[in-house]
Amino acid sequence: MTETHGGPSGERGTAGRPDPAADTGHPEPPPRVGFFTDTSVCIGCKACEVACKEWNALPADGFSLSAMSYDNTEGLGASTWRHVAFVEQTVPDTAPTAVPSPEGRTELGLSPVERAGGSAGGEQTEAEETPGSKIRWLMSSDVCKHCTHAACLDVCPTGALFRTEFGTVVVQDDICNGCGYCVPACPYGVIEQRPDDGRAFKCTMCYDRLGAGMEPACAKACPTESIQFGPLDELRERAALRVDALHEAGVPDARLYGHDPDDGVGGDGAFFLLLDEPEVYGLPPDPQVPTRDLGRMWRHAAGAGLALAGAVAAATATLAAARKGRA
Amino acid sequence: MTGETDPSAPVHDSGPTGRDAAPEAHRTGRRRRGEQLMVPRATFDSYYGRPIIKAPAWEARDIAGYFFLGGLAGAGSVLAAAHQATGAPRTATALKITSLGSVGLATAALIHDLGVPSRFTHMLRVIKPTSPMSVGSWLLAVYGPLAGAAAASALSGRARRAGAAATAAAAVLGPAVATYTAVLAADTAVPAWHGAHRELPYVFAGSALTAASGAALALGPRRETGAARLTALLGAAGEAAADHAMRQRLGTVASTLREGRAGRLLRTARALTAGGVALGLWSGRSRAAGVLAGTALLAGSACTRFGVFAAGIASAEDPAHTVGPQRARMAERARMAERAQAAERASEAD
Ligand code: SF4
Ligand code: SF4
């Protein structure tokens, strides 16, 4: 395993650097790889969640029902590295009823848009179907974004988090000391500590499989090719075509998320095609790597430190002058 | 700001099975076609009201306690050197011992939060300028022994030269020890901390100075409290000003500083600090007044840190505080782009 200590990835602002691996000091790295998760074809089967758990031998989350639609996993965490969001929403009747599947792909029975009260379980939900509206489901498999400017990696004090030769971000569990700094640093709320041992865990993009020339387990398991794995450049091209096709087919709400190398994290290694605003899926609409402001923070800390010293100096000088005046 | 993103509006769920959203929230949501055109969008969507970012799993006692103790130690070293230089040796010695004790306790708190103590050594495995925690660990590794040497020399009366050098060096590093913790908190995605990344260091510096002044008032002899009375006032004033600026900056997120546990702690902090400063004025005449004033100042500083900590957690747990400022930022960017475009069109027309 090549270890590097993560350069100041956030400091230089958001100018997208296409090759974070080379930038971190990997000599001649392979092309940067990533995920393109096309949520418009996700059927919410959770094969990715299961495949991830199995391959990475992740502990169970316990058996609990969340009462959140069909989502009992609730979110990404230390032992959930793929999470399928399941959004149930009321939309105007004019919203597109079917999202066309990409060319040459088998259309599966359950399309993301269903009439309320249909065979798909509408009666069991509290979803409101007022006149002029209908219910639709949005499903999306969330994952660590493997940011170009990764906050988790920037703030990790031990070097446990590192940038791999594939441009991904991985935690080394024998180095992590459980300080938990990466947890609030991540602008997407991805990485988490396991309560029993305190160390932090997250998606590795199947670092072990990549090393052996295989694709990550989730992408392999996905039956609809909603999760696509490959060189990031290729994925970005493919995604642009797909979103154009959807717009032409009358799905104006389709948009890419995390694809832009000029965004607040320098672009995500794992990006998405969404059918609604990011926050509907529990994603931040405009994430920024906190370290991009680090220079300014240190300057203010220095200013505050100087002010503290200055206040003490001023107080002692005043006192000395007063004493002299009295003497 | 346009109505498109009113950050003060409550989050509502996009899903009808959401836990928190009242049925009315769905009806006023942007999904209603007819209303959408007439009323601006006044609510945020969220994924069943779940937080977007993860709050730190840090224990308040450990980490907020660490912020407080670091401030007390760092500012204490500065005050100790000042007292030493101005012929107030007993207060100087008391402050040196306070600083050593605080930095010791602070380190213990940090190690306790790691769970497994032996893992602490990993902190000093690398030096990472991008990680305030790494920078801070190294800072403590240098500052701690200096504070120790200063206290040991003052207590034993031996190695006076080395003691004076350690006192001076600890005083130089002291302000950094007191303020770097603000950077540590602000260099996260936590809305109340990151949003206040400019002001937080000044809040922490002021709070640290009031704490150290409190220690001087409580522990020093009556006739040596002159300087600490003044620094308590300056620290409290600086903290109040920075606190005000922080609330202005945070906008709607500032509600996390007013409400709940954080609000209670910060109001208590303000009362204790003001009371301590006022009572400190009598510390020259009455030893009891000094002890009381000092205790109030110390408690006030601790409440400030625990309050800021609690506000951060509250802001992380509410997705509205993550989405609101980001939406506002996007709207601002869009406005700027529009203006630039208009300017371009205008110059083309010329
Ligand atoms: S999404 Fe979060 S955990 Fe993943 S690389 Fe980015 S900052 Fe790190
Ligand atoms: S918890 Fe582990 S991975 Fe996260 S910042 Fe601390 S040492 Fe690094």
Short mmCIF file of C-alpha atoms in Angstrom, two decimals, chain A:
data_model
loop_
_atom_site.label_atom_id
_atom_site.label_comp_id
_atom_site.label_asym_id
_atom_site.label_seq_id
_atom_site.Cartn_x
_atom_site.Cartn_y
_atom_site.Cartn_z
CA MET A 1 0.00 0.00 0.00
CA THR A 2 1.42 3.29 -0.97
CA GLU A 3 0.96 5.80 1.74
CA THR A 4 0.97 9.49 1.33
CA HIS A 5 -0.02 12.04 3.83
CA GLY A 6 -2.45 13.99 1.80
CA GLY A 7 -1.31 17.37 0.65
CA PRO A 8 -3.21 20.52 1.43
CA SER A 9 -5.94 19.47 -0.90
CA GLY A 10 -8.36 22.16 0.11
CA GLU A 11 -6.07 25.07 0.49
CA ARG A 12 -5.77 26.04 -3.08
CA GLY A 13 -9.41 26.73 -3.46
CA THR A 14 -11.61 24.94 -5.87
CA ALA A 15 -9.55 24.95 -9.02
CA GLY A 16 -10.15 21.40 -10.15
CA ARG A 17 -7.05 19.34 -10.34
CA PRO A 18 -7.79 16.42 -12.57
CA ASP A 19 -5.38 14.01 -10.99
CA PRO A 20 -5.38 14.02 -7.22
CA ALA A 21 -3.33 10.82 -7.10
CA ALA A 22 -0.40 12.33 -8.99
CA ASP A 23 -0.82 15.48 -6.96
CA THR A 24 -0.40 13.53 -3.73
CA GLY A 25 2.84 12.08 -4.96
CA HIS A 26 1.98 8.81 -6.63
CA PRO A 27 4.41 8.44 -9.52
CA GLU A 28 2.58 7.54 -12.73
CA PRO A 29 -0.78 6.61 -11.23
CA PRO A 30 -3.43 4.72 -13.20
CA PRO A 31 -6.35 6.85 -14.42
CA ARG A 32 -8.59 8.18 -11.65
CA VAL A 33 -11.60 5.93 -11.22
CA GLY A 34 -15.02 6.64 -9.82
CA PHE A 35 -18.69 5.86 -9.64
CA PHE A 36 -21.45 7.35 -11.73
CA THR A 37 -24.70 6.56 -9.95
CA ASP A 38 -27.59 7.09 -12.36
CA THR A 39 -30.49 7.23 -9.92
CA SER A 40 -33.04 7.40 -12.75
CA VAL A 41 -32.69 3.66 -13.28
CA CYS A 42 -32.33 2.64 -9.64
CA ILE A 43 -35.08 0.24 -8.55
CA GLY A 44 -34.21 0.35 -4.86
CA CYS A 45 -33.37 -3.35 -4.69
CA LYS A 46 -30.46 -2.73 -2.31
CA ALA A 47 -28.26 -5.33 -3.99
CA CYS A 48 -25.41 -2.81 -3.69
CA GLU A 49 -25.90 -2.45 0.07
CA VAL A 50 -25.84 -6.19 0.51
CA ALA A 51 -22.89 -6.79 -1.81
CA CYS A 52 -20.91 -4.10 0.01
CA LYS A 53 -21.67 -5.58 3.40
CA GLU A 54 -20.68 -9.02 2.22
CA TRP A 55 -17.50 -8.18 0.40
CA ASN A 56 -16.21 -5.86 3.09
CA ALA A 57 -17.43 -8.08 5.94
CA LEU A 58 -19.22 -5.16 7.58
CA PRO A 59 -21.02 -5.76 10.85
CA ALA A 60 -24.82 -5.75 10.93
CA ASP A 61 -26.67 -2.58 11.90
CA GLY A 62 -29.15 -4.40 14.08
CA PHE A 63 -32.74 -5.08 13.16
CA SER A 64 -34.89 -2.01 13.40
CA LEU A 65 -37.64 -0.48 11.34
CA SER A 66 -37.23 3.20 10.67
CA ALA A 67 -40.75 3.98 9.45
CA MET A 68 -39.05 5.93 6.65
CA SER A 69 -40.74 4.53 3.59
CA TYR A 70 -38.85 1.39 2.56
CA ASP A 71 -35.55 2.61 3.95
CA ASN A 72 -34.51 0.98 7.19
CA THR A 73 -30.81 1.74 6.78
CA GLU A 74 -31.40 5.50 7.11
CA GLY A 75 -28.01 6.74 6.05
CA LEU A 76 -24.34 6.08 5.41
CA GLY A 77 -22.26 5.17 8.44
CA ALA A 78 -19.34 3.25 9.81
CA SER A 79 -20.90 -0.06 8.79
CA THR A 80 -23.05 1.12 5.87
CA TRP A 81 -20.93 2.18 2.93
CA ARG A 82 -23.71 2.09 0.35
CA HIS A 83 -27.11 3.39 1.36
CA VAL A 84 -30.19 3.31 -0.83
CA ALA A 85 -32.34 6.34 -0.21
CA PHE A 86 -36.04 5.81 -0.81
CA VAL A 87 -37.97 9.03 -1.27
CA GLU A 88 -41.74 9.02 -1.43
CA GLN A 89 -43.14 12.31 -2.61
CA THR A 90 -46.27 13.95 -3.90
CA VAL A 91 -45.72 15.59 -7.26
CA PRO A 92 -47.97 17.45 -9.70
CA ASP A 93 -49.79 15.25 -12.17
CA THR A 94 -47.78 16.85 -14.95
CA ALA A 95 -44.50 15.43 -13.73
CA PRO A 96 -43.04 12.85 -16.11
CA THR A 97 -44.54 9.45 -15.44
CA ALA A 98 -41.77 7.30 -16.81
CA VAL A 99 -38.07 7.83 -17.08
CA PRO A 100 -36.82 6.18 -20.25
CA SER A 101 -34.10 3.64 -19.66
CA PRO A 102 -30.79 4.06 -21.43
CA GLU A 103 -30.58 2.56 -24.84
CA GLY A 104 -30.02 -1.14 -25.09
CA ARG A 105 -30.88 -1.69 -21.46
CA THR A 106 -33.60 -4.01 -20.26
CA GLU A 107 -36.39 -2.09 -18.64
CA LEU A 108 -37.24 -3.59 -15.28
CA GLY A 109 -40.75 -3.85 -13.97
CA LEU A 110 -40.62 -1.13 -11.35
CA SER A 111 -40.06 2.26 -12.83
CA PRO A 112 -39.26 5.12 -10.47
CA VAL A 113 -42.66 6.66 -10.97
CA GLU A 114 -45.77 4.84 -9.87
CA ARG A 115 -49.37 5.86 -9.58
CA ALA A 116 -50.49 6.20 -6.02
CA GLY A 117 -52.76 3.46 -4.77
CA GLY A 118 -51.47 1.12 -7.43
CA SER A 119 -50.14 -2.33 -6.87
CA ALA A 120 -46.94 -0.88 -5.49
CA GLY A 121 -48.14 -0.45 -1.95
CA GLY A 122 -49.65 3.00 -2.13
CA GLU A 123 -52.38 2.10 0.32
CA GLN A 124 -49.96 1.45 3.13
CA THR A 125 -48.41 4.86 3.00
CA GLU A 126 -49.69 8.12 4.32
CA ALA A 127 -48.85 9.70 1.01
CA GLU A 128 -51.39 12.26 0.06
CA GLU A 129 -52.86 12.08 -3.35
CA THR A 130 -54.82 15.25 -3.76
CA PRO A 131 -56.48 16.06 -7.06
CA GLY A 132 -53.90 17.11 -9.61
CA SER A 133 -51.10 15.32 -7.84
CA LYS A 134 -49.68 11.85 -7.68
CA ILE A 135 -47.08 9.97 -5.72
CA ARG A 136 -43.69 9.07 -6.99
CA TRP A 137 -40.71 7.25 -5.65
CA LEU A 138 -37.13 8.32 -6.06
CA MET A 139 -34.39 5.87 -5.25
CA SER A 140 -30.72 6.59 -5.04
CA SER A 141 -27.73 4.61 -3.87
CA ASP A 142 -25.51 6.94 -1.88
CA VAL A 143 -21.83 6.39 -1.20
CA CYS A 144 -18.65 8.22 -0.15
CA LYS A 145 -17.94 10.85 -2.79
CA HIS A 146 -14.15 10.31 -2.84
CA CYS A 147 -13.78 14.08 -3.13
CA THR A 148 -11.01 15.72 -5.11
CA HIS A 149 -10.49 18.00 -2.10
CA ALA A 150 -11.37 15.59 0.68
CA ALA A 151 -11.99 17.25 4.04
CA CYS A 152 -11.71 13.97 5.92
CA LEU A 153 -8.24 13.41 4.51
CA ASP A 154 -7.15 17.00 5.09
CA VAL A 155 -8.00 17.08 8.79
CA CYS A 156 -6.92 13.55 9.74
CA PRO A 157 -4.05 14.14 12.19
CA THR A 158 -2.56 10.66 11.95
CA GLY A 159 -2.35 10.15 8.20
CA ALA A 160 -4.75 7.21 8.54
CA LEU A 161 -6.80 8.63 5.68
CA PHE A 162 -4.84 8.67 2.47
CA ARG A 163 -5.21 9.14 -1.28
CA THR A 164 -4.72 5.94 -3.23
CA GLU A 165 -3.07 5.62 -6.60
CA PHE A 166 -6.60 5.37 -8.08
CA GLY A 167 -7.46 8.82 -6.77
CA THR A 168 -9.78 7.40 -4.11
CA VAL A 169 -9.76 8.14 -0.36
CA VAL A 170 -9.20 5.26 2.06
CA VAL A 171 -8.80 4.90 5.87
CA GLN A 172 -6.08 2.60 7.18
CA ASP A 173 -7.65 1.05 10.24
CA ASP A 174 -4.32 0.22 11.89
CA ILE A 175 -3.32 3.89 11.86
CA CYS A 176 -6.62 5.55 12.77
CA ASN A 177 -6.57 6.51 16.43
CA GLY A 178 -10.24 7.25 16.81
CA CYS A 179 -9.91 11.00 17.22
CA GLY A 180 -13.10 11.44 15.22
CA TYR A 181 -12.03 14.65 13.52
CA CYS A 182 -12.89 13.40 10.04
CA VAL A 183 -16.53 12.85 11.06
CA PRO A 184 -17.68 16.50 11.35
CA ALA A 185 -15.21 17.56 8.63
CA CYS A 186 -16.94 15.64 5.84
CA PRO A 187 -19.42 17.98 4.15
CA TYR A 188 -21.55 14.99 3.12
CA GLY A 189 -21.80 13.26 6.50
CA VAL A 190 -20.26 10.07 5.18
CA ILE A 191 -17.50 8.86 7.47
CA GLU A 192 -18.36 7.67 10.97
CA GLN A 193 -16.76 6.07 14.01
CA ARG A 194 -17.83 2.66 15.21
CA PRO A 195 -19.12 3.18 18.71
CA ASP A 196 -17.50 0.02 20.04
CA ASP A 197 -13.92 0.81 19.07
CA GLY A 198 -13.96 4.48 18.12
CA ARG A 199 -12.15 4.15 14.83
CA ALA A 200 -13.54 5.64 11.63
CA PHE A 201 -14.75 3.65 8.65
CA LYS A 202 -16.11 4.39 5.20
CA CYS A 203 -16.26 3.18 1.61
CA THR A 204 -12.87 2.23 0.17
CA MET A 205 -14.24 1.89 -3.37
CA CYS A 206 -13.16 -1.71 -2.81
CA TYR A 207 -9.47 -0.83 -2.78
CA ASP A 208 -8.61 -4.52 -2.59
CA ARG A 209 -10.68 -5.36 -5.66
CA LEU A 210 -9.31 -2.41 -7.64
CA GLY A 211 -5.81 -3.63 -6.94
CA ALA A 212 -6.77 -6.97 -8.48
CA GLY A 213 -8.28 -5.32 -11.55
CA MET A 214 -11.88 -5.95 -10.49
CA GLU A 215 -14.72 -3.48 -10.19
CA PRO A 216 -16.20 -2.65 -6.77
CA ALA A 217 -18.73 -5.09 -5.38
CA CYS A 218 -21.68 -2.67 -5.49
CA ALA A 219 -21.22 -1.85 -9.17
CA LYS A 220 -20.85 -5.55 -9.94
CA ALA A 221 -24.06 -6.38 -8.10
CA CYS A 222 -26.25 -3.59 -9.44
CA PRO A 223 -28.81 -5.23 -11.78
CA THR A 224 -29.80 -2.02 -13.60
CA GLU A 225 -26.36 -0.50 -14.08
CA SER A 226 -27.49 2.39 -11.93
CA ILE A 227 -24.04 2.15 -10.37
CA GLN A 228 -21.40 2.47 -13.05
CA PHE A 229 -17.72 2.16 -12.30
CA GLY A 230 -14.85 3.24 -14.51
CA PRO A 231 -12.31 5.93 -15.31
CA LEU A 232 -13.79 9.20 -14.11
CA ASP A 233 -13.30 11.00 -17.43
CA GLU A 234 -15.31 8.39 -19.29
CA LEU A 235 -18.02 8.40 -16.67
CA ARG A 236 -18.38 12.16 -16.89
CA GLU A 237 -18.83 11.97 -20.65
CA ARG A 238 -21.37 9.20 -20.36
CA ALA A 239 -23.25 11.11 -17.68
CA ALA A 240 -23.45 14.25 -19.82
CA LEU A 241 -25.00 12.24 -22.65
CA ARG A 242 -27.47 10.59 -20.32
CA VAL A 243 -28.66 13.83 -18.79
CA ASP A 244 -29.11 15.32 -22.27
CA ALA A 245 -31.12 12.32 -23.34
CA LEU A 246 -33.37 12.65 -20.30
CA HIS A 247 -33.94 16.33 -20.93
CA GLU A 248 -34.92 15.53 -24.50
CA ALA A 249 -37.24 12.80 -23.31
CA GLY A 250 -39.12 15.31 -21.17
CA VAL A 251 -37.48 14.91 -17.78
CA PRO A 252 -36.34 18.48 -17.18
CA ASP A 253 -35.54 17.89 -13.50
CA ALA A 254 -32.73 15.47 -14.30
CA ARG A 255 -29.43 16.96 -13.23
CA LEU A 256 -25.90 15.86 -12.46
CA TYR A 257 -24.56 16.24 -8.94
CA GLY A 258 -20.90 16.25 -7.97
CA HIS A 259 -19.65 16.04 -11.55
CA ASP A 260 -18.22 19.56 -11.72
CA PRO A 261 -14.46 19.89 -11.04
CA ASP A 262 -15.10 23.53 -10.18
CA ASP A 263 -17.48 22.88 -7.30
CA GLY A 264 -16.65 23.38 -3.62
CA VAL A 265 -14.89 20.04 -3.27
CA GLY A 266 -13.15 20.03 -6.64
CA GLY A 267 -15.59 17.50 -7.99
CA ASP A 268 -16.58 14.12 -6.61
CA GLY A 269 -14.97 10.85 -7.54
CA ALA A 270 -18.46 9.41 -7.06
CA PHE A 271 -21.11 11.57 -8.71
CA PHE A 272 -24.80 11.21 -9.39
CA LEU A 273 -27.67 11.83 -11.75
CA LEU A 274 -30.59 13.03 -9.64
CA LEU A 275 -34.22 13.69 -10.48
CA ASP A 276 -34.83 16.34 -7.82
CA GLU A 277 -32.95 18.79 -5.61
CA PRO A 278 -29.99 17.23 -3.79
CA GLU A 279 -31.44 17.89 -0.33
CA VAL A 280 -34.44 15.69 -1.18
CA TYR A 281 -31.96 12.81 -1.20
CA GLY A 282 -30.19 14.05 1.93
CA LEU A 283 -27.29 15.57 -0.03
CA PRO A 284 -25.92 19.09 0.57
CA PRO A 285 -26.82 21.43 -2.33
CA ASP A 286 -23.48 23.27 -2.36
CA PRO A 287 -20.86 21.40 -0.34
CA GLN A 288 -17.51 23.02 0.33
CA VAL A 289 -14.38 21.51 1.78
CA PRO A 290 -13.87 23.36 5.09
CA THR A 291 -10.08 23.45 4.64
CA ARG A 292 -10.42 25.87 1.77
CA ASP A 293 -10.79 28.57 4.44
CA LEU A 294 -7.96 27.23 6.59
CA GLY A 295 -5.51 29.97 5.68
CA ARG A 296 -7.98 32.61 6.74
CA MET A 297 -8.74 30.73 9.96
CA TRP A 298 -5.08 30.60 10.91
CA ARG A 299 -4.70 34.30 10.16
CA HIS A 300 -7.61 35.12 12.44
CA ALA A 301 -6.25 32.79 15.11
CA ALA A 302 -2.92 34.60 14.89
CA GLY A 303 -4.71 37.94 15.09
CA ALA A 304 -6.68 36.79 18.11
CA GLY A 305 -3.52 35.48 19.77
CA LEU A 306 -1.79 38.80 19.19
CA ALA A 307 -4.80 40.64 20.57
CA LEU A 308 -4.62 38.48 23.69
CA ALA A 309 -0.94 39.21 24.19
CA GLY A 310 -1.55 42.87 23.40
CA ALA A 311 -4.33 43.11 25.98
CA VAL A 312 -2.05 41.68 28.66
CA ALA A 313 0.76 44.03 27.66
CA ALA A 314 -1.58 47.01 27.66
CA ALA A 315 -2.96 46.10 31.07
CA THR A 316 0.49 45.74 32.64
CA ALA A 317 1.70 48.95 31.03
CA THR A 318 -1.34 50.85 32.33
CA LEU A 319 -0.75 49.46 35.78
CA ALA A 320 2.93 50.38 35.74
CA ALA A 321 2.11 53.92 34.61
CA ALA A 322 -0.49 54.27 37.37
CA ARG A 323 2.03 53.08 39.97
CA LYS A 324 4.60 55.54 38.72
CA GLY A 325 2.06 58.33 38.88
CA ARG A 326 1.34 57.45 42.49
CA ALA A 327 5.01 57.18 43.48
#
